[in-house]
mmCIF file of C-alpha atoms in Angstrom:
data_model
loop_
_atom_site.group_PDB
_atom_site.id
_atom_site.type_symbol
_atom_site.label_atom_id
_atom_site.label_comp_id
_atom_site.label_asym_id
_atom_site.label_seq_id
_atom_site.Cartn_x
_atom_site.Cartn_y
_atom_site.Cartn_z
ATOM 1 C CA UNK A 278 -0.003 0.032 -0.031
ATOM 2 C CA UNK A 279 1.514 3.081 -0.875
ATOM 3 C CA UNK A 280 1.222 6.446 1.037
ATOM 4 C CA UNK A 281 -1.647 8.164 -0.406
ATOM 5 C CA UNK A 282 -3.452 4.958 -0.481
ATOM 6 C CA UNK A 283 -2.617 4.628 3.244
ATOM 7 C CA UNK A 284 -3.865 8.129 4.439
ATOM 8 C CA UNK A 285 -7.277 7.431 2.351
ATOM 9 C CA UNK A 286 -8.349 4.396 3.437
ATOM 10 C CA UNK A 287 -7.622 5.553 7.212
ATOM 11 C CA UNK A 288 -9.680 8.520 6.720
ATOM 12 C CA UNK A 289 -12.320 5.819 5.410
ATOM 13 C CA UNK A 290 -11.492 3.731 8.623
ATOM 14 C CA UNK A 291 -12.014 6.656 11.114
ATOM 15 C CA UNK A 292 -15.688 7.429 8.939
ATOM 16 C CA UNK A 293 -16.846 3.938 9.754
ATOM 17 C CA UNK A 294 -16.200 4.015 13.128
ATOM 18 C CA UNK A 295 -16.298 7.656 14.346
ATOM 19 C CA UNK A 296 -18.466 6.635 17.388
ATOM 20 C CA UNK A 297 -16.333 3.646 18.537
ATOM 21 C CA UNK A 298 -13.578 3.647 20.370
ATOM 22 C CA UNK A 299 -10.590 3.824 18.507
ATOM 23 C CA UNK A 300 -7.526 5.345 18.758
ATOM 24 C CA UNK A 301 -4.507 6.443 16.647
ATOM 25 C CA UNK A 302 -2.504 3.376 17.021
ATOM 26 C CA UNK A 303 -6.140 1.005 15.568
ATOM 27 C CA UNK A 304 -6.397 3.604 12.901
ATOM 28 C CA UNK A 305 -2.167 2.980 12.129
ATOM 29 C CA UNK A 306 -2.505 -0.822 12.488
ATOM 30 C CA UNK A 307 -5.631 -0.949 10.190
ATOM 31 C CA UNK A 308 -3.173 0.481 7.122
ATOM 32 C CA UNK A 309 -0.269 -1.893 8.789
ATOM 33 C CA UNK A 310 2.317 0.836 8.834
ATOM 34 C CA UNK A 311 4.438 1.539 12.393
ATOM 35 C CA UNK A 312 2.158 3.950 14.493
ATOM 36 C CA UNK A 313 5.219 6.092 14.744
ATOM 37 C CA UNK A 314 5.480 6.625 11.260
ATOM 38 C CA UNK A 315 1.931 7.212 10.186
ATOM 39 C CA UNK A 316 1.210 9.302 13.447
ATOM 40 C CA UNK A 317 4.081 11.643 12.541
ATOM 41 C CA UNK A 318 3.194 11.773 8.887
ATOM 42 C CA UNK A 319 -0.471 12.136 9.478
ATOM 43 C CA UNK A 320 0.530 15.471 11.347
ATOM 44 C CA UNK A 321 3.096 16.719 9.116
ATOM 45 C CA UNK A 322 0.820 16.567 6.031
ATOM 46 C CA UNK A 323 -2.501 17.331 7.605
ATOM 47 C CA UNK A 324 -1.890 19.930 10.506
ATOM 48 C CA UNK A 325 -2.959 18.163 13.851
ATOM 49 C CA UNK A 326 -2.265 14.393 15.088
ATOM 50 C CA UNK A 327 -4.653 11.445 14.515
ATOM 51 C CA UNK A 328 -6.235 12.165 17.977
ATOM 52 C CA UNK A 329 -7.013 15.838 17.187
ATOM 53 C CA UNK A 330 -8.842 15.018 13.698
ATOM 54 C CA UNK A 331 -10.947 11.939 15.316
ATOM 55 C CA UNK A 332 -11.699 14.475 18.417
ATOM 56 C CA UNK A 333 -12.521 17.581 16.216
ATOM 57 C CA UNK A 334 -14.749 15.301 13.603
ATOM 58 C CA UNK A 335 -16.718 13.808 16.688
ATOM 59 C CA UNK A 336 -17.583 16.966 17.611
ATOM 60 C CA UNK A 337 -18.817 18.642 14.529
ATOM 61 C CA UNK A 338 -21.200 15.560 14.121
ATOM 62 C CA UNK A 339 -22.616 16.058 17.796
ATOM 63 C CA UNK A 340 -23.107 19.264 17.194
ATOM 64 C CA UNK A 341 -24.948 19.128 14.026
ATOM 65 C CA UNK A 342 -26.970 16.502 15.795
ATOM 66 C CA UNK A 343 -27.836 18.971 18.454
ATOM 67 C CA UNK A 344 -28.674 21.445 16.064
ATOM 68 C CA UNK A 345 -31.285 19.352 14.355
ATOM 69 C CA UNK A 346 -32.945 18.377 17.601
ATOM 70 C CA UNK A 347 -32.594 14.689 17.034
ATOM 71 C CA UNK A 348 -30.243 14.026 20.063
ATOM 72 C CA UNK A 349 -30.448 14.844 24.103
ATOM 73 C CA UNK A 350 -26.928 16.639 25.486
ATOM 74 C CA UNK A 351 -26.307 13.761 27.193
ATOM 75 C CA UNK A 352 -26.725 11.355 24.750
ATOM 76 C CA UNK A 353 -24.346 13.336 22.036
ATOM 77 C CA UNK A 354 -22.080 12.775 24.943
ATOM 78 C CA UNK A 355 -22.167 9.268 25.252
ATOM 79 C CA UNK A 356 -22.381 8.579 21.907
ATOM 80 C CA UNK A 357 -18.818 10.815 21.150
ATOM 81 C CA UNK A 358 -16.704 9.120 23.501
ATOM 82 C CA UNK A 359 -17.371 11.180 26.470
ATOM 83 C CA UNK A 360 -17.643 10.340 30.100
ATOM 84 C CA UNK A 361 -20.036 12.998 31.223
ATOM 85 C CA UNK A 362 -22.057 15.600 29.746
ATOM 86 C CA UNK A 363 -19.514 18.423 31.825
ATOM 87 C CA UNK A 364 -16.470 16.952 29.984
ATOM 88 C CA UNK A 365 -18.134 16.821 26.674
ATOM 89 C CA UNK A 366 -19.437 20.469 27.234
ATOM 90 C CA UNK A 367 -16.144 21.950 28.080
ATOM 91 C CA UNK A 368 -14.932 20.014 24.798
ATOM 92 C CA UNK A 369 -17.711 21.495 22.771
ATOM 93 C CA UNK A 370 -17.443 24.961 23.969
ATOM 94 C CA UNK A 371 -13.257 25.161 23.227
ATOM 95 C CA UNK A 372 -14.058 24.210 19.643
ATOM 96 C CA UNK A 373 -17.298 25.607 18.797
ATOM 97 C CA UNK A 374 -16.898 29.133 21.324
ATOM 98 C CA UNK A 375 -20.725 28.458 22.260
ATOM 99 C CA UNK A 376 -22.076 25.868 24.676
ATOM 100 C CA UNK A 377 -23.882 22.574 23.842
ATOM 101 C CA UNK A 378 -27.224 23.924 25.357
ATOM 102 C CA UNK A 379 -27.134 27.071 23.388
ATOM 103 C CA UNK A 380 -26.950 25.549 20.122
ATOM 104 C CA UNK A 381 -30.051 23.528 21.455
ATOM 105 C CA UNK A 382 -32.188 26.814 22.478
ATOM 106 C CA UNK A 383 -30.870 29.542 20.090
ATOM 107 C CA UNK A 384 -30.110 28.060 17.351
ATOM 108 C CA UNK A 385 -26.433 29.303 17.467
ATOM 109 C CA UNK A 386 -24.082 28.802 14.465
ATOM 110 C CA UNK A 387 -21.853 26.263 15.118
ATOM 111 C CA UNK A 388 -18.316 25.052 13.061
ATOM 112 C CA UNK A 389 -18.025 22.125 10.295
ATOM 113 C CA UNK A 390 -14.792 20.249 10.314
ATOM 114 C CA UNK A 391 -15.398 17.942 7.126
ATOM 115 C CA UNK A 392 -13.436 14.754 6.513
ATOM 116 C CA UNK A 393 -10.287 14.995 5.132
ATOM 117 C CA UNK A 394 -10.301 14.292 0.586
ATOM 118 C CA UNK A 395 -7.275 12.881 -1.239
ATOM 119 C CA UNK A 396 -6.439 15.020 -4.124
ATOM 120 C CA UNK A 397 -4.078 14.446 -6.657
ATOM 121 C CA UNK A 398 -1.785 17.967 -7.927
ATOM 122 C CA UNK A 399 0.784 17.751 -10.098
ATOM 123 C CA UNK A 400 3.761 18.268 -7.929
ATOM 124 C CA UNK A 401 7.380 17.369 -7.386
ATOM 125 C CA UNK A 402 9.946 17.554 -10.324
ATOM 126 C CA UNK A 403 12.121 18.166 -7.285
ATOM 127 C CA UNK A 404 15.885 17.335 -6.505
ATOM 128 C CA UNK A 405 15.668 14.801 -3.315
ATOM 129 C CA UNK A 406 19.065 13.611 -1.878
ATOM 130 C CA UNK A 407 19.169 10.239 -0.242
ATOM 131 C CA UNK A 408 20.750 7.237 -0.558
ATOM 132 C CA UNK A 409 20.671 3.476 0.845
ATOM 133 C CA UNK A 410 23.136 2.288 3.348
ATOM 134 C CA UNK A 411 22.628 -1.695 4.493
ATOM 135 C CA UNK A 412 23.970 -1.085 8.486
ATOM 136 C CA UNK A 413 25.229 -3.863 10.865
ATOM 137 C CA UNK A 414 23.477 -3.573 14.031
ATOM 138 C CA UNK A 415 24.873 -1.086 16.493
ATOM 139 C CA UNK A 416 25.029 -0.271 20.207
ATOM 140 C CA UNK A 417 24.319 3.384 21.396
ATOM 141 C CA UNK A 418 24.593 4.465 24.928
ATOM 142 C CA UNK A 419 22.027 7.774 26.375
ATOM 143 C CA UNK A 420 19.085 8.833 28.144
ATOM 144 C CA UNK A 421 15.642 7.137 27.417
ATOM 145 C CA UNK A 422 12.238 8.621 27.857
ATOM 146 C CA UNK A 423 8.937 7.522 27.302
ATOM 147 C CA UNK A 424 6.541 10.406 24.831
ATOM 148 C CA UNK A 425 2.937 10.464 23.870
ATOM 149 C CA UNK A 426 2.779 11.022 20.384
ATOM 150 C CA UNK A 427 0.512 13.723 20.445
ATOM 151 C CA UNK A 428 2.498 16.043 22.685
ATOM 152 C CA UNK A 429 5.878 14.631 21.222
ATOM 153 C CA UNK A 430 6.761 17.596 19.208
ATOM 154 C CA UNK A 431 6.569 20.176 22.025
ATOM 155 C CA UNK A 432 8.300 18.120 24.684
ATOM 156 C CA UNK A 433 11.247 16.364 22.908
ATOM 157 C CA UNK A 434 12.754 19.500 22.755
ATOM 158 C CA UNK A 435 12.311 19.946 26.112
ATOM 159 C CA UNK A 436 14.240 16.676 27.331
ATOM 160 C CA UNK A 437 16.994 17.631 25.210
ATOM 161 C CA UNK A 438 17.327 21.082 26.886
ATOM 162 C CA UNK A 439 17.213 19.142 30.584
ATOM 163 C CA UNK A 440 19.672 16.931 29.459
ATOM 164 C CA UNK A 441 22.766 19.825 29.058
ATOM 165 C CA UNK A 442 21.226 21.487 32.021
ATOM 166 C CA UNK A 443 22.012 18.568 34.483
ATOM 167 C CA UNK A 444 25.348 18.722 33.154
ATOM 168 C CA UNK A 445 24.631 15.218 30.971
ATOM 169 C CA UNK A 446 26.282 16.521 27.982
ATOM 170 C CA UNK A 447 30.225 15.447 29.291
ATOM 171 C CA UNK A 448 28.698 11.692 29.279
ATOM 172 C CA UNK A 449 26.428 11.785 26.214
ATOM 173 C CA UNK A 450 27.279 15.141 23.208
ATOM 174 C CA UNK A 451 24.054 13.807 21.815
ATOM 175 C CA UNK A 452 25.213 12.408 18.152
ATOM 176 C CA UNK A 453 21.880 10.657 17.921
ATOM 177 C CA UNK A 454 18.236 11.308 18.384
ATOM 178 C CA UNK A 455 16.711 7.497 18.362
ATOM 179 C CA UNK A 456 12.945 7.340 18.157
ATOM 180 C CA UNK A 457 11.996 3.556 18.889
ATOM 181 C CA UNK A 458 8.812 2.255 18.438
ATOM 182 C CA UNK A 459 7.615 -0.581 20.722
ATOM 183 C CA UNK A 460 3.994 -0.010 21.228
ATOM 184 C CA UNK A 461 2.174 -1.665 23.779
ATOM 185 C CA UNK A 462 -1.693 -1.708 23.055
ATOM 186 C CA UNK A 463 -3.509 1.282 23.412
ATOM 187 C CA UNK A 464 -0.204 2.519 25.362
ATOM 188 C CA UNK A 465 -0.584 5.860 22.392
ATOM 189 C CA UNK A 466 3.377 6.492 23.570
ATOM 190 C CA UNK A 467 6.734 5.307 21.859
ATOM 191 C CA UNK A 468 10.651 6.068 23.389
ATOM 192 C CA UNK A 469 13.476 8.564 22.248
ATOM 193 C CA UNK A 470 16.872 8.301 23.347
ATOM 194 C CA UNK A 471 19.430 10.940 23.668
ATOM 195 C CA UNK A 472 22.042 9.052 22.553
ATOM 196 C CA UNK A 473 25.901 8.417 21.200
ATOM 197 C CA UNK A 474 27.662 5.443 19.757
ATOM 198 C CA UNK A 475 28.489 3.097 22.378
ATOM 199 C CA UNK A 476 32.633 2.649 24.101
ATOM 200 C CA UNK A 477 32.393 -0.699 25.533
ATOM 201 C CA UNK A 478 35.626 0.653 27.234
ATOM 202 C CA UNK A 479 33.474 3.328 28.838
ATOM 203 C CA UNK A 480 31.594 2.801 32.355
ATOM 204 C CA UNK A 481 27.606 3.888 31.805
ATOM 205 C CA UNK A 482 27.036 6.392 33.860
ATOM 206 C CA UNK A 483 24.216 6.663 36.602
ATOM 207 C CA UNK A 484 20.403 6.909 34.937
ATOM 208 C CA UNK A 485 21.981 5.956 31.073
ATOM 209 C CA UNK A 486 21.659 2.987 29.233
ATOM 210 C CA UNK A 487 22.750 0.889 26.272
ATOM 211 C CA UNK A 488 20.608 0.282 23.244
ATOM 212 C CA UNK A 489 21.142 -2.281 20.154
ATOM 213 C CA UNK A 490 19.919 -0.795 17.172
ATOM 214 C CA UNK A 491 19.093 -3.629 14.766
ATOM 215 C CA UNK A 492 20.740 -4.312 11.728
ATOM 216 C CA UNK A 493 18.921 -2.491 8.525
ATOM 217 C CA UNK A 494 18.967 -0.948 5.284
ATOM 218 C CA UNK A 495 18.335 2.785 6.249
ATOM 219 C CA UNK A 496 17.271 5.476 3.611
ATOM 220 C CA UNK A 497 19.582 8.091 4.748
ATOM 221 C CA UNK A 498 18.568 12.038 4.049
ATOM 222 C CA UNK A 499 21.080 14.574 4.482
ATOM 223 C CA UNK A 500 19.766 18.156 6.070
ATOM 224 C CA UNK A 501 21.905 21.078 5.399
ATOM 225 C CA UNK A 502 20.989 24.755 7.176
ATOM 226 C CA UNK A 503 19.862 25.817 10.696
ATOM 227 C CA UNK A 504 18.619 23.830 13.271
ATOM 228 C CA UNK A 505 15.516 23.153 13.481
ATOM 229 C CA UNK A 506 14.285 24.340 10.307
ATOM 230 C CA UNK A 507 16.504 22.340 8.339
ATOM 231 C CA UNK A 508 15.465 19.377 9.783
ATOM 232 C CA UNK A 509 11.642 19.902 9.490
ATOM 233 C CA UNK A 510 12.062 21.076 5.846
ATOM 234 C CA UNK A 511 13.390 17.370 5.293
ATOM 235 C CA UNK A 512 10.950 15.906 7.293
ATOM 236 C CA UNK A 513 7.813 17.167 5.710
ATOM 237 C CA UNK A 514 9.335 16.492 2.425
ATOM 238 C CA UNK A 515 10.001 12.785 3.076
ATOM 239 C CA UNK A 516 6.598 12.164 4.049
ATOM 240 C CA UNK A 517 4.518 14.467 1.201
ATOM 241 C CA UNK A 518 7.149 13.928 -1.841
ATOM 242 C CA UNK A 519 9.683 10.852 -1.345
ATOM 243 C CA UNK A 520 6.981 8.456 0.730
ATOM 244 C CA UNK A 521 3.945 8.594 -2.069
ATOM 245 C CA UNK A 522 6.445 8.218 -4.981
ATOM 246 C CA UNK A 523 8.113 5.479 -3.105
ATOM 247 C CA UNK A 524 7.340 1.923 -5.745
ATOM 248 C CA UNK A 525 9.753 -0.366 -4.447
ATOM 249 C CA UNK A 526 10.604 0.173 -0.849
ATOM 250 C CA UNK A 527 8.655 0.780 2.584
ATOM 251 C CA UNK A 528 9.045 1.191 6.253
ATOM 252 C CA UNK A 529 10.945 -1.678 8.152
ATOM 253 C CA UNK A 530 10.297 -1.239 11.430
ATOM 254 C CA UNK A 531 9.305 1.328 13.807
ATOM 255 C CA UNK A 532 12.785 2.834 14.326
ATOM 256 C CA UNK A 533 13.978 6.658 12.976
ATOM 257 C CA UNK A 534 17.661 8.300 13.397
ATOM 258 C CA UNK A 535 18.752 11.517 13.929
ATOM 259 C CA UNK A 536 22.245 12.257 13.270
ATOM 260 C CA UNK A 537 23.774 15.349 14.722
ATOM 261 C CA UNK A 538 27.403 16.410 13.252
ATOM 262 C CA UNK A 539 29.426 18.039 16.477
ATOM 263 C CA UNK A 540 28.060 21.513 16.362
ATOM 264 C CA UNK A 541 31.621 23.126 17.474
ATOM 265 C CA UNK A 542 32.714 22.412 13.879
ATOM 266 C CA UNK A 543 30.239 25.776 12.721
ATOM 267 C CA UNK A 544 30.696 29.000 13.695
ATOM 268 C CA UNK A 545 27.402 29.492 14.553
ATOM 269 C CA UNK A 546 26.861 25.936 16.209
ATOM 270 C CA UNK A 547 23.274 24.369 15.021
ATOM 271 C CA UNK A 548 22.343 27.137 14.054
ATOM 272 C CA UNK A 549 24.778 27.758 11.590
ATOM 273 C CA UNK A 550 23.818 27.881 7.634
ATOM 274 C CA UNK A 551 25.975 25.316 6.917
ATOM 275 C CA UNK A 552 25.018 23.016 10.096
ATOM 276 C CA UNK A 553 24.859 19.387 9.019
ATOM 277 C CA UNK A 554 22.645 16.628 9.738
ATOM 278 C CA UNK A 555 20.551 13.363 8.781
ATOM 279 C CA UNK A 556 17.587 11.577 8.983
ATOM 280 C CA UNK A 557 17.803 7.841 8.684
ATOM 281 C CA UNK A 558 14.421 5.434 8.149
ATOM 282 C CA UNK A 559 14.784 1.664 7.699
ATOM 283 C CA UNK A 560 13.229 0.180 4.583
ATOM 284 C CA UNK A 561 12.873 -2.743 3.169
ATOM 285 C CA UNK A 562 11.808 -4.467 -0.298
ATOM 286 C CA UNK A 563 7.923 -4.284 -0.978
#
């Protein structure tokens, strides 16, 4: 299944099960793609997470039913996944700017949030550098933390900041940022590790761990320019340009590695216009 087909199939699955207890992981599993990669790609392309999309669709549908007078507020709350009228009212008000009772009594305006539709457009014609590199398994050492898919974009930078503020940079400089998707059913989380290549002759400091990265063929994408814009720009192109055009390969596992060059080599550190980093994605032949 190619990337465009996967997004389309996921959206249809959400619509078919909108009042069921479905999670972002359920959606990713339905299209047989790593939850980490699918949620990351969905968010980059659509501007919101799968969880936000499901919530917005439910609140839009609930408002339509309340406005038509076909359902009681308490029944709408239960139907669209809320445990109480209070929690439903808070979410409804944040989204629509009015309470459910105002819509019910006064016919107040509500917001529509239409299902996503995949449109074919002529894009591309670009040059995007990447190479396929087969690497043996290797071991990294660093600090690891578990993150929610929904909040990762904002809290992972805080994790890096905390790492250096604690003085841990003297043990691990941060050559790698390792995303590890080993989800437990319904967990909605993945692990992220700030790491360096492990030197067996070195003692492992307290609070640090080692992790073996399995043998893979990696698609390696160079990123040139100031952080974080350069990395984010390539990340977006991977999901919007490279994946839709990819015919022979697919994701091999839920790993993703960010490789960072030594910032001290550049006049302006990792904000230098010539700063170099890479994104590694494990792939396999379809």
